[in-house]
mmCIF file of C-alpha atoms in Angstrom:
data_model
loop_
_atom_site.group_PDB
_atom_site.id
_atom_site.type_symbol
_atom_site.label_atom_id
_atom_site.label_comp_id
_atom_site.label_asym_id
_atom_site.label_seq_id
_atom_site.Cartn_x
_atom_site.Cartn_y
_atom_site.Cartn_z
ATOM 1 C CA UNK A 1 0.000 0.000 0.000
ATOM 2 C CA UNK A 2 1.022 3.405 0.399
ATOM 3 C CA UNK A 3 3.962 3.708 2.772
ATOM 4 C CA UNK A 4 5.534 7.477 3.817
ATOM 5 C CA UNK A 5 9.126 7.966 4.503
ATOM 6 C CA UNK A 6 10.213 10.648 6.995
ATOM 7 C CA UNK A 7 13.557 12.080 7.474
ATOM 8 C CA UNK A 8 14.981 14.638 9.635
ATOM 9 C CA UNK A 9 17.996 15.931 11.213
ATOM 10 C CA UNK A 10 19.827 15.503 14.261
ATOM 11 C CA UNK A 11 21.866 19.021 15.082
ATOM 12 C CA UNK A 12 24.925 20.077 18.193
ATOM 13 C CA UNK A 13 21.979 20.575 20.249
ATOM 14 C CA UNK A 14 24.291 23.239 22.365
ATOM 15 C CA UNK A 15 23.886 25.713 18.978
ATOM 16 C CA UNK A 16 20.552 24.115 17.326
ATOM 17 C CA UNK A 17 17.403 23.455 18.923
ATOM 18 C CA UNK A 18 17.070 19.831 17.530
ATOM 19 C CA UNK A 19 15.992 17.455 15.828
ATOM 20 C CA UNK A 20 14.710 19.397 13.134
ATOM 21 C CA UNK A 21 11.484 18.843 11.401
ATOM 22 C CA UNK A 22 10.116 16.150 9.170
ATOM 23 C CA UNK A 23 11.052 15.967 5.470
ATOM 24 C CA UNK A 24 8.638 13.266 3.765
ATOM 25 C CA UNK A 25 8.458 10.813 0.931
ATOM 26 C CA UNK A 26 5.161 8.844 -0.098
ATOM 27 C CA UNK A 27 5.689 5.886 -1.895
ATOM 28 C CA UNK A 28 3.451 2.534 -2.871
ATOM 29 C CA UNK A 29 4.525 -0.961 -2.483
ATOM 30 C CA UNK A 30 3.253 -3.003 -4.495
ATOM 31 C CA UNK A 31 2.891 -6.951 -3.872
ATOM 32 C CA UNK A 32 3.947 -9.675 -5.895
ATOM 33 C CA UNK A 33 2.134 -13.086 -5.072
ATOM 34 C CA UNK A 34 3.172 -16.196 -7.689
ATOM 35 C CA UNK A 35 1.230 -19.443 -8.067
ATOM 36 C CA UNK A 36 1.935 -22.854 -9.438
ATOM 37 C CA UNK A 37 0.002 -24.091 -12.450
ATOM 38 C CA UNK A 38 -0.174 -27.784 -13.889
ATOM 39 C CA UNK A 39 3.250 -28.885 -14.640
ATOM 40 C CA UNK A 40 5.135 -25.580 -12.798
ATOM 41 C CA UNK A 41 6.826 -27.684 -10.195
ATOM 42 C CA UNK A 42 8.559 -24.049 -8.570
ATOM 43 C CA UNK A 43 7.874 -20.090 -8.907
ATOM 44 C CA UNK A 44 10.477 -17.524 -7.868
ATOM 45 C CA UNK A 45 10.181 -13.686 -7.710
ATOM 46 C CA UNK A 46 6.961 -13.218 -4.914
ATOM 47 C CA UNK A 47 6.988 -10.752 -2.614
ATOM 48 C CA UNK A 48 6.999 -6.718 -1.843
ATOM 49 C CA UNK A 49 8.024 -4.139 -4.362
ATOM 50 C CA UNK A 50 8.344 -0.252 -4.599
ATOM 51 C CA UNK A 51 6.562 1.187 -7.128
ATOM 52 C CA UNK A 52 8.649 1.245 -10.092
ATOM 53 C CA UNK A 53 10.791 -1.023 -9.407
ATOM 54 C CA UNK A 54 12.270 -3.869 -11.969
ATOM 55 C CA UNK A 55 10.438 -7.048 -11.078
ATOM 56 C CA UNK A 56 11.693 -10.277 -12.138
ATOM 57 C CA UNK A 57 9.879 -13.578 -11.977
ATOM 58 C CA UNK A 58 10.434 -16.993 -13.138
ATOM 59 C CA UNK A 59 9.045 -20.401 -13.298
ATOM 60 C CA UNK A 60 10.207 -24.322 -13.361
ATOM 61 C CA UNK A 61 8.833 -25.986 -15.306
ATOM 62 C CA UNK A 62 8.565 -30.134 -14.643
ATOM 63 C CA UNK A 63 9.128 -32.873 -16.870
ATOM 64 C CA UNK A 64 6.609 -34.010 -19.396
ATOM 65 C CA UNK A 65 4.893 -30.245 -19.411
ATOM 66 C CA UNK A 66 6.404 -27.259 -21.874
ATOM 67 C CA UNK A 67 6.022 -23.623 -20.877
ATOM 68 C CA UNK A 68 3.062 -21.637 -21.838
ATOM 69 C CA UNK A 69 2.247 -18.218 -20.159
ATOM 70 C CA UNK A 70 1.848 -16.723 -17.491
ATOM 71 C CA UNK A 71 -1.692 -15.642 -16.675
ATOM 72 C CA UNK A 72 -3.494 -13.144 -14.028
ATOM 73 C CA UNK A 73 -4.108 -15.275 -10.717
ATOM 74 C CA UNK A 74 -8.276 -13.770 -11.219
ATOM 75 C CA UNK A 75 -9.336 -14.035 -14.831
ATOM 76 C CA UNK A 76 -7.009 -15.981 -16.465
ATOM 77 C CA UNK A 77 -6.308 -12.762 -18.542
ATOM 78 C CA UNK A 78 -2.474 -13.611 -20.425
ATOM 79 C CA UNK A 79 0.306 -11.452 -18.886
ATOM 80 C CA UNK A 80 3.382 -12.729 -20.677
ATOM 81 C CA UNK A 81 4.153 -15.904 -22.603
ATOM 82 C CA UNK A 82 7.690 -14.894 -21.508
ATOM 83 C CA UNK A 83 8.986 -17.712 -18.537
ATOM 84 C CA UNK A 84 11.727 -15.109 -17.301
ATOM 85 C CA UNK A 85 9.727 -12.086 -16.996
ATOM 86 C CA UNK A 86 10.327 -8.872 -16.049
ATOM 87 C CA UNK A 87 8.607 -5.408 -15.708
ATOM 88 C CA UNK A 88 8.679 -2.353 -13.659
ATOM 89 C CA UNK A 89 5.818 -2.839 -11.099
ATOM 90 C CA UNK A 90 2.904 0.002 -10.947
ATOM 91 C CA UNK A 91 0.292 -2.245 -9.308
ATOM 92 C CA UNK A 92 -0.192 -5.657 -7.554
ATOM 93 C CA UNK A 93 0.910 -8.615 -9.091
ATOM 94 C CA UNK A 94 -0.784 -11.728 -8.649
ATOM 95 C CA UNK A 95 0.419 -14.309 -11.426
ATOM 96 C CA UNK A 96 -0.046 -18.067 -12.243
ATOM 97 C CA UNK A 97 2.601 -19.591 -14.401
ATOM 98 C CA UNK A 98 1.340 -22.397 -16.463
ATOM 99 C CA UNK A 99 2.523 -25.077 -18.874
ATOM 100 C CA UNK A 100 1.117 -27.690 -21.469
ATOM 101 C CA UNK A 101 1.233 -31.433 -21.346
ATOM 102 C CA UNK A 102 3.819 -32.335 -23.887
ATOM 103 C CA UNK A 103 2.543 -35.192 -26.727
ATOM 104 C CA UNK A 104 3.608 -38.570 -26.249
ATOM 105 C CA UNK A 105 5.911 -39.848 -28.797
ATOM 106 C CA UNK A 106 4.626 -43.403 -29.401
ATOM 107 C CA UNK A 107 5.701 -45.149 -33.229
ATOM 108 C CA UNK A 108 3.675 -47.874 -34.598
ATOM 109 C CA UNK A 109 5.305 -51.214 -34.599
ATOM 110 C CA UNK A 110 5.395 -54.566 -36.419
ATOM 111 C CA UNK A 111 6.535 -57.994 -34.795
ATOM 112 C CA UNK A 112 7.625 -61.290 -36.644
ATOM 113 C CA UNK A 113 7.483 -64.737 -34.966
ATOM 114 C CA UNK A 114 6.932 -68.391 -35.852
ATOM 115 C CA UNK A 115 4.292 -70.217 -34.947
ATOM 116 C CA UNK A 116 4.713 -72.103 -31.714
ATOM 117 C CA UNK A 117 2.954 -74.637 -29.549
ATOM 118 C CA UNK A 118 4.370 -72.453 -26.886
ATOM 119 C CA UNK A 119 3.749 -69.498 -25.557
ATOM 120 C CA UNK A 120 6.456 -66.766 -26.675
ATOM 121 C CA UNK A 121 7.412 -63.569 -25.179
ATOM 122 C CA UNK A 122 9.210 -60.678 -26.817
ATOM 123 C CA UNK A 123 11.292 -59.068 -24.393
ATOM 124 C CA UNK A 124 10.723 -55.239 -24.885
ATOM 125 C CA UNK A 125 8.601 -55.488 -27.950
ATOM 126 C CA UNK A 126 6.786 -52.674 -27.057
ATOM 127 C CA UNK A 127 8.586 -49.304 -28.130
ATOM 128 C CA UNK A 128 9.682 -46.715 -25.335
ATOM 129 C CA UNK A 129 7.228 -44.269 -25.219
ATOM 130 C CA UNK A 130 8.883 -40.392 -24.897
ATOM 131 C CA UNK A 131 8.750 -36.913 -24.897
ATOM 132 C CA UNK A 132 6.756 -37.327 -21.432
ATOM 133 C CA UNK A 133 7.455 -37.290 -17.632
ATOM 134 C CA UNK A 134 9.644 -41.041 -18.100
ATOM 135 C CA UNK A 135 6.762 -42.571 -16.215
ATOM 136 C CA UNK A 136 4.688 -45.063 -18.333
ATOM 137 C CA UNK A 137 2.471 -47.598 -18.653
ATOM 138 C CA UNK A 138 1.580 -49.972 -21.454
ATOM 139 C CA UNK A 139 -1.934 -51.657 -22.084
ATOM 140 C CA UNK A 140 -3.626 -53.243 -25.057
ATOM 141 C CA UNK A 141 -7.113 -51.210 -26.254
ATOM 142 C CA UNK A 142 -8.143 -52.903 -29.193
ATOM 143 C CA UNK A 143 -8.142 -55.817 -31.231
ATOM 144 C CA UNK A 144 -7.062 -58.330 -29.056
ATOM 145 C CA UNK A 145 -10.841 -60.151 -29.121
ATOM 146 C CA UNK A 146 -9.357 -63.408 -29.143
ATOM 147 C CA UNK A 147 -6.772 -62.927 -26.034
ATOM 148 C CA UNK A 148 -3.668 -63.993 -28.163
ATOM 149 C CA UNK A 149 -1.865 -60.995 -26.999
ATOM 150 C CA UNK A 150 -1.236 -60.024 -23.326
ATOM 151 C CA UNK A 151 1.584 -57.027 -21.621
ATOM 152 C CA UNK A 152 3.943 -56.878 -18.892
ATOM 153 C CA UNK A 153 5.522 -54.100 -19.057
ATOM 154 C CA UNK A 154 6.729 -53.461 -22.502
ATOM 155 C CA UNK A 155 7.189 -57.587 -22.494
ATOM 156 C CA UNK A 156 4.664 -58.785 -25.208
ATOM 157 C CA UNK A 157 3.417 -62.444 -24.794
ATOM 158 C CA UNK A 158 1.893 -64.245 -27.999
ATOM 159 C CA UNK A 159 -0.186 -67.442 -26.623
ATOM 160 C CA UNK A 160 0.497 -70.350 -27.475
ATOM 161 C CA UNK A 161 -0.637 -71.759 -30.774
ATOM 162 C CA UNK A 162 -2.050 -68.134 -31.543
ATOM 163 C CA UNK A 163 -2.444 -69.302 -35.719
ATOM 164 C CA UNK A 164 0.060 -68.606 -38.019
ATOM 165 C CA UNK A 165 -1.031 -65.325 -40.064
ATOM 166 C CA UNK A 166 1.499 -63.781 -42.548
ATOM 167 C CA UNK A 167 -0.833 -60.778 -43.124
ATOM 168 C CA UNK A 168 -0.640 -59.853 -39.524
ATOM 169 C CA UNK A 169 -2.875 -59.304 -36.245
ATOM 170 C CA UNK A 170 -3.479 -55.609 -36.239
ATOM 171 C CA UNK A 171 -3.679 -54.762 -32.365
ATOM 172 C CA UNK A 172 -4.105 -51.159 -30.571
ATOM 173 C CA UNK A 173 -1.267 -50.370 -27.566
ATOM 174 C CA UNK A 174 -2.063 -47.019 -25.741
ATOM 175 C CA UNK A 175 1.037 -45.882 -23.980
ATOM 176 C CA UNK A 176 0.259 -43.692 -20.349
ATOM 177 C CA UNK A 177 2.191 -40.942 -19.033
ATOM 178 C CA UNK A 178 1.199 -41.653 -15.259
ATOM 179 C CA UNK A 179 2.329 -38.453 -13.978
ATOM 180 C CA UNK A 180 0.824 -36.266 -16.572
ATOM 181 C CA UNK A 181 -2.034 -38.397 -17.775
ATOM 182 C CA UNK A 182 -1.010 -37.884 -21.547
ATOM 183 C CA UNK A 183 -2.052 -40.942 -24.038
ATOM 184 C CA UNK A 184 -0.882 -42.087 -26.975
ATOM 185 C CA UNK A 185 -2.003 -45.145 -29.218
ATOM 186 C CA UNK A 186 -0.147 -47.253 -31.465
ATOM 187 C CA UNK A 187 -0.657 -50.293 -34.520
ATOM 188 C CA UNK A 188 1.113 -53.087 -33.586
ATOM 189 C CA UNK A 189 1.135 -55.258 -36.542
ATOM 190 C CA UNK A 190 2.029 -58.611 -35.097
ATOM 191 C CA UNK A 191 3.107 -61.566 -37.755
ATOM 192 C CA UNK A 192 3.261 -64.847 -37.606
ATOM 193 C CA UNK A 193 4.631 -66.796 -40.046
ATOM 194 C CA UNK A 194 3.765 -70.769 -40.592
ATOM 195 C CA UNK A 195 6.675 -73.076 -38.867
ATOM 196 C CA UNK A 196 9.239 -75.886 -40.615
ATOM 197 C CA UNK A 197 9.430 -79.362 -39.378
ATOM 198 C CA UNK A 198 11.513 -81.907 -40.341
ATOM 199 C CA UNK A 199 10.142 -85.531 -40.831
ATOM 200 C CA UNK A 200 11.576 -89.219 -41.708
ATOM 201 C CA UNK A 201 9.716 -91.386 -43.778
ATOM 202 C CA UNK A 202 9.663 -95.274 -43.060
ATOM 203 C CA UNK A 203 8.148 -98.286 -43.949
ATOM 204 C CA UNK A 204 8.217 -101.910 -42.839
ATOM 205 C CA UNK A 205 10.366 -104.678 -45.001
ATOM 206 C CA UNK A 206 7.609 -107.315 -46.301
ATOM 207 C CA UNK A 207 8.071 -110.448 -48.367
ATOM 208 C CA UNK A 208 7.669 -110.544 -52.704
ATOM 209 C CA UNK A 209 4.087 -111.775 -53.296
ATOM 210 C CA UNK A 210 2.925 -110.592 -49.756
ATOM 211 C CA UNK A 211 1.475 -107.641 -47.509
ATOM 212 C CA UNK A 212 3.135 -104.301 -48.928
ATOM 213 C CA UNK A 213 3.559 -102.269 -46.116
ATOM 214 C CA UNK A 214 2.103 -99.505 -45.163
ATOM 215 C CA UNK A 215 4.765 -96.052 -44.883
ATOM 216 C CA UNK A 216 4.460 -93.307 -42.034
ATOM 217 C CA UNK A 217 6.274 -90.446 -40.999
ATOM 218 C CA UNK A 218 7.635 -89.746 -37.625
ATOM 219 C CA UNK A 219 6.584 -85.922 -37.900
ATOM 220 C CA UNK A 220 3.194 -84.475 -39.129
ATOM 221 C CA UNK A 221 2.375 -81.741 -36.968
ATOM 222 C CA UNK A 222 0.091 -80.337 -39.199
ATOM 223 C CA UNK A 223 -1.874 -82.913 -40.171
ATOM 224 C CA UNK A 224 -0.932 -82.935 -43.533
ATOM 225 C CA UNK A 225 -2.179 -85.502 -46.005
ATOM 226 C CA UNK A 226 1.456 -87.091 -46.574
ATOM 227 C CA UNK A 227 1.649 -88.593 -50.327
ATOM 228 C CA UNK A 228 4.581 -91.253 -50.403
ATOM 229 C CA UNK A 229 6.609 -92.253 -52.959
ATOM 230 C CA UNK A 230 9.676 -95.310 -53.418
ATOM 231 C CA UNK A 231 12.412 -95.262 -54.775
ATOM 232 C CA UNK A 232 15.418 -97.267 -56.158
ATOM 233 C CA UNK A 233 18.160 -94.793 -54.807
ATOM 234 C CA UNK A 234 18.616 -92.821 -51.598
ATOM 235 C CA UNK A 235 16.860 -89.743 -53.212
ATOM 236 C CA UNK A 236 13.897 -87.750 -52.778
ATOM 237 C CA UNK A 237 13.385 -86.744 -55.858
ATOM 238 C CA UNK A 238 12.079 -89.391 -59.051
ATOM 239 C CA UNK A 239 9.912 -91.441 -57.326
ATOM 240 C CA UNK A 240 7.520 -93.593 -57.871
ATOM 241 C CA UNK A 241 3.399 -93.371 -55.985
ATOM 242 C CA UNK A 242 3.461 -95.726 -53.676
ATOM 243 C CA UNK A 243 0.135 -95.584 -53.921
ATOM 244 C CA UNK A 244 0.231 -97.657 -57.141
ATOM 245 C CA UNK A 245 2.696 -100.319 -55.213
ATOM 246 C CA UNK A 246 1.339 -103.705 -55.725
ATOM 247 C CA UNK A 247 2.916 -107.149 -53.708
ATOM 248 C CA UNK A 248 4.863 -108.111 -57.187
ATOM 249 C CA UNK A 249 5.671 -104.874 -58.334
ATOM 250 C CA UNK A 250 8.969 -104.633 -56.379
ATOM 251 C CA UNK A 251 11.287 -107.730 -56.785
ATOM 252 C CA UNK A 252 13.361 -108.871 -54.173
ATOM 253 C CA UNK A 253 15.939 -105.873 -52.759
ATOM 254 C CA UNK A 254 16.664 -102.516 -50.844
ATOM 255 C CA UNK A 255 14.477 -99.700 -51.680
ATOM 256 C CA UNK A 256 13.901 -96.223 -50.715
ATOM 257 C CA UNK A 257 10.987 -94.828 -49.463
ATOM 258 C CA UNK A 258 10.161 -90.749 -48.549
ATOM 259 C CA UNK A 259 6.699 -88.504 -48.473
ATOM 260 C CA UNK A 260 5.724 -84.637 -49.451
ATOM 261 C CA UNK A 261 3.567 -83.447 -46.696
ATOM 262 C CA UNK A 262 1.760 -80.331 -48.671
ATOM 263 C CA UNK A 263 1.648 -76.747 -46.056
ATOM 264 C CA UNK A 264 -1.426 -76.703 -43.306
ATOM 265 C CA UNK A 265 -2.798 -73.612 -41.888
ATOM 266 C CA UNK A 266 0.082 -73.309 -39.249
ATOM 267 C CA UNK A 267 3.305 -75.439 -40.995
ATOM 268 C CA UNK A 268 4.837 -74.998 -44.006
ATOM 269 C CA UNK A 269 5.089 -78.211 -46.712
ATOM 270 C CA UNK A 270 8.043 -80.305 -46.183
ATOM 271 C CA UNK A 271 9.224 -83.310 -48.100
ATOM 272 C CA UNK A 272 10.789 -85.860 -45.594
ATOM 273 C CA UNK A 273 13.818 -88.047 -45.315
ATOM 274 C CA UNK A 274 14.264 -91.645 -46.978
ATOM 275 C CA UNK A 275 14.081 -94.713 -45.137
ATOM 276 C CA UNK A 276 15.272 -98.023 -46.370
ATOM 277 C CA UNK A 277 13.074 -100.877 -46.707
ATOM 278 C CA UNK A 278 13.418 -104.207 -47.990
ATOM 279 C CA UNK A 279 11.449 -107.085 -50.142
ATOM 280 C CA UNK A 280 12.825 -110.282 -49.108
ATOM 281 C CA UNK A 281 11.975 -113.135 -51.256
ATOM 282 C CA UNK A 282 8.232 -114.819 -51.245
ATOM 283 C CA UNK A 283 7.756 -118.151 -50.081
ATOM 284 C CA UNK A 284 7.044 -120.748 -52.755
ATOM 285 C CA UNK A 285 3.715 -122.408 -52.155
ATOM 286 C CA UNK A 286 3.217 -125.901 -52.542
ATOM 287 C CA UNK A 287 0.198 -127.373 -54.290
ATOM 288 C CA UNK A 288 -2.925 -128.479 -52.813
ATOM 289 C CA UNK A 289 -5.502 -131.220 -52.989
ATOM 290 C CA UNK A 290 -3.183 -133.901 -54.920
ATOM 291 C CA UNK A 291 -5.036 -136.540 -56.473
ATOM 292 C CA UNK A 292 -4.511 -139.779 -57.782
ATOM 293 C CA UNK A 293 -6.900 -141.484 -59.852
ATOM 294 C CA UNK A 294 -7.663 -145.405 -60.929
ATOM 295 C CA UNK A 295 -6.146 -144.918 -63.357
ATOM 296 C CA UNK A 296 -3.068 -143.711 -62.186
ATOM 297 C CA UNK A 297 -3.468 -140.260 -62.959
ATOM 298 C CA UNK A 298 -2.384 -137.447 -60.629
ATOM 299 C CA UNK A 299 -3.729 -134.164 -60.407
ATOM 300 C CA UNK A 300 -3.834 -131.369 -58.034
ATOM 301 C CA UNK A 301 -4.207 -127.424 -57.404
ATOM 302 C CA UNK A 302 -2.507 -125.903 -58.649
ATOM 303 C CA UNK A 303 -0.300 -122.500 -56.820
ATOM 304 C CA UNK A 304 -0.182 -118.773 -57.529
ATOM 305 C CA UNK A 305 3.654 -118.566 -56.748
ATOM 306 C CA UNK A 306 4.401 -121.765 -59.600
ATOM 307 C CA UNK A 307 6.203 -121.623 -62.870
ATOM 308 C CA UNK A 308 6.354 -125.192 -63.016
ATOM 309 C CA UNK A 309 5.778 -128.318 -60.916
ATOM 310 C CA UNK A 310 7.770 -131.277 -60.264
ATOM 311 C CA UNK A 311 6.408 -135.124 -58.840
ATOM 312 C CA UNK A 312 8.539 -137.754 -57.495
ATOM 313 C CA UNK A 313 7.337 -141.408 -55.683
ATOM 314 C CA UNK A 314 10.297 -141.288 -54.136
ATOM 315 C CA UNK A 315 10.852 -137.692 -52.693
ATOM 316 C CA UNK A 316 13.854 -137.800 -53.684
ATOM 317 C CA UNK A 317 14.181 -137.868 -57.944
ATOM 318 C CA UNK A 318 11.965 -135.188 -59.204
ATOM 319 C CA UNK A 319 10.584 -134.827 -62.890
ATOM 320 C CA UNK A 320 8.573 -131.929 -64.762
ATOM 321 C CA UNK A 321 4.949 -132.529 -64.725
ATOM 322 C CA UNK A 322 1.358 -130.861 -65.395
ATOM 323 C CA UNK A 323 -1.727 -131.482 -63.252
ATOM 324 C CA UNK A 324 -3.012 -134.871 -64.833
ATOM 325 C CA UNK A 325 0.000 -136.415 -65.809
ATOM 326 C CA UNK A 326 -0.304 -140.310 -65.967
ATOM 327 C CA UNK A 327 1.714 -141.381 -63.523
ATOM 328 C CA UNK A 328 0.184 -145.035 -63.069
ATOM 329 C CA UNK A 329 3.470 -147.318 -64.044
ATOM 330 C CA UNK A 330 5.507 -145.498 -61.450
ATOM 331 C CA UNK A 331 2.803 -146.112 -58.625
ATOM 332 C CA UNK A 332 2.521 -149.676 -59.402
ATOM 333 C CA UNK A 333 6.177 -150.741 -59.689
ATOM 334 C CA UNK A 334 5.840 -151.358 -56.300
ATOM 335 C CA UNK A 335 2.893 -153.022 -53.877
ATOM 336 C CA UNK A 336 1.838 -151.358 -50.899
ATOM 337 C CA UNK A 337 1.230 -147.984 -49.390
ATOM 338 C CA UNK A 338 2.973 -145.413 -52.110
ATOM 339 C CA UNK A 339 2.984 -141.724 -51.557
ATOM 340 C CA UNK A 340 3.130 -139.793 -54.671
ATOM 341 C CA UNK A 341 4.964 -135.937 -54.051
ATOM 342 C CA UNK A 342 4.314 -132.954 -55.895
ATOM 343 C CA UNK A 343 6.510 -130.117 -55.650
ATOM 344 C CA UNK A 344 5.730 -126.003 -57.234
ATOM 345 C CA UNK A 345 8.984 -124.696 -58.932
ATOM 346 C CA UNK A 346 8.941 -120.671 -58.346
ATOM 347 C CA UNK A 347 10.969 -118.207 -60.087
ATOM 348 C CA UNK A 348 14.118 -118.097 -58.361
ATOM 349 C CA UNK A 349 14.626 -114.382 -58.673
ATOM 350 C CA UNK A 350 11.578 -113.797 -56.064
ATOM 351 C CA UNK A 351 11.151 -116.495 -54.416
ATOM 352 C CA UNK A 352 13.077 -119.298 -52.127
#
């Protein structure tokens, strides 16, 4: 308020009646009172001023928040937008200093995996979010319907078996300043690309003229409809469908056998390894229901393995012979029991 100096002299009171009188000087002093606005963490420069003097004020302003103005404590009216601010004072001051949250800086992302049985975690896959206080926090808002994705942190867990999508899950991260309460979303465009296997093809050894085998894989992951082929070298290329394998297509020897297993919704196609298999030789079948007749004729049934057939009285000295072959001398060069043999000669090359 208005404040009056007075002055006066002090004389040698043994020549001057003293003190003397008043000389006097009105002046005004002013105040200066300074408040803290949103993100001003300290104000200096309050307190009492002559009139006319040079005031200067000034304002910290904390991190995550940029300077703004400064502002009439009543009103709101804009003083200055300068932070360091100075004037010569004619009246009260009563100020506010205020600042502006700053934007988040928060980029878009995309994430690759494979697809996994397991569930896989990508150690800081979220970006760092900036240009705020330093104090964040990191949630998923949107697109996540299905739960594949989940946060710790800035640690991003896919689920396992999440399915394999080369186009990408499009999810929304929002990144929180907790101190200043600024947001900022982000795409994460997260990837996931079908998996390789690696598989061995087998199949059991089985006899010339028998059971063919039937092939398997040891790995199939997918499910795939394996298609197998055989070979006559360790290859897996140039083979043959073993779906059009018969029991006498293959003679006697060491074959090859491998698959193509075509991509499923999560794997990618893979042909497999060979395995070895072998086609021993077929047994040769004897024939059935041997006959012999009045008249000395012997016949019989005949065998699906013979090239020929052989007949002996002795089982010992074979000869050729066809079903019906008269065979009556031999039988009667002797009296008593007589037991006629008849032997199927098989093609040596496939079977014992």
């Amino acid at each position: 308020g208005s404040r009056t100096v007075y002055v006066r002299s002090v004389c040698n009171s043994t020549n001057y009646n003293t003190p003397s009188a008043n000389a006097t000087k009105a002046t005004t002093v002013y105040s200066v009172s300074l408040t803290k606005g949103t993100g001003i963490s300290a104000v200096s420069g309050a307190g009492n001023y002559i009139s006319g003097a040079t005031v200067a004020i000034d304002a910290t302003v904390s991190t995550g928040y940029t300077w703004s103005k400064w502002t009439q404590t009543s009103g709101g009216t804009q003083v200055s937008t300068t932070k360091a601010y100075s004037a010569a004072i004619s009246s009260n001051w009563a100020y506010t200093a205020n600042a502006t949250v700053n934007a988040l800086t928060f980029a878009d992302k995309t994430i690759t995996k494979t697809f996994s049985t397991s569930a896989q975690t990508e150690t800081n896959g979220v970006n760092a979010a900036s240009n705020g206080s330093g104090n964040y926090t990191y949630a998923i808002t949107g697109g996540n319907s299905n739960n594949y994705f989940s946060l710790s942190g800035r640690n991003l867990t896919i689920a396992a078996s999440t399915p394999a999508n080369t186009t990408g899950y499009s999810i929304t991260i929002t990144a929180t300043d907790s101190t200043t309460g600024a947001t900022k979303a982000a795409t994460y465009t997260i990837k996931i690309n079908k998996a390789d296997f690696t598989c061995t093809a087998s199949a059991s050894n089985y006899a010339y003229n028998g059971t063919v085998s039937t092939p398997s894989v040891n790995s199939n992951p997918g499910s795939g409809t394996a298609t197998y082929y055989y070979n006559t070298s360790n290859s897996t290329s140039g083979g043959t469908a073993w779906s059009g394998l018969t029991n006498t297509t293959l003679a006697p020897g060491t074959y090859y056998v491998y698959a193509s297993i075509p991509a499923t919704s999560n794997y990618n196609g893979a042909t497999c390894s060979t395995g070895s298999f072998t086609v021993s030789k077929g047994t040769c079948t004897a024939p059935t229901n041997v006959a012999i007749g009045t008249d000395g004729k012997v016949t019989w049934t005949a065998s699906s393995t013979a090239s020929s057939y052989q007949i002996s009285i002795d089982n010992s000295t074979f000869t050729a012979a066809t079903s019906g072959v008269d065979y009556k001398s031999t039988i009667i060069a002797a009296t008593g029991s007589r037991t006629v043999y008849v032997r199927s000669v098989c093609n040596s090359t496939n079977y014992n």
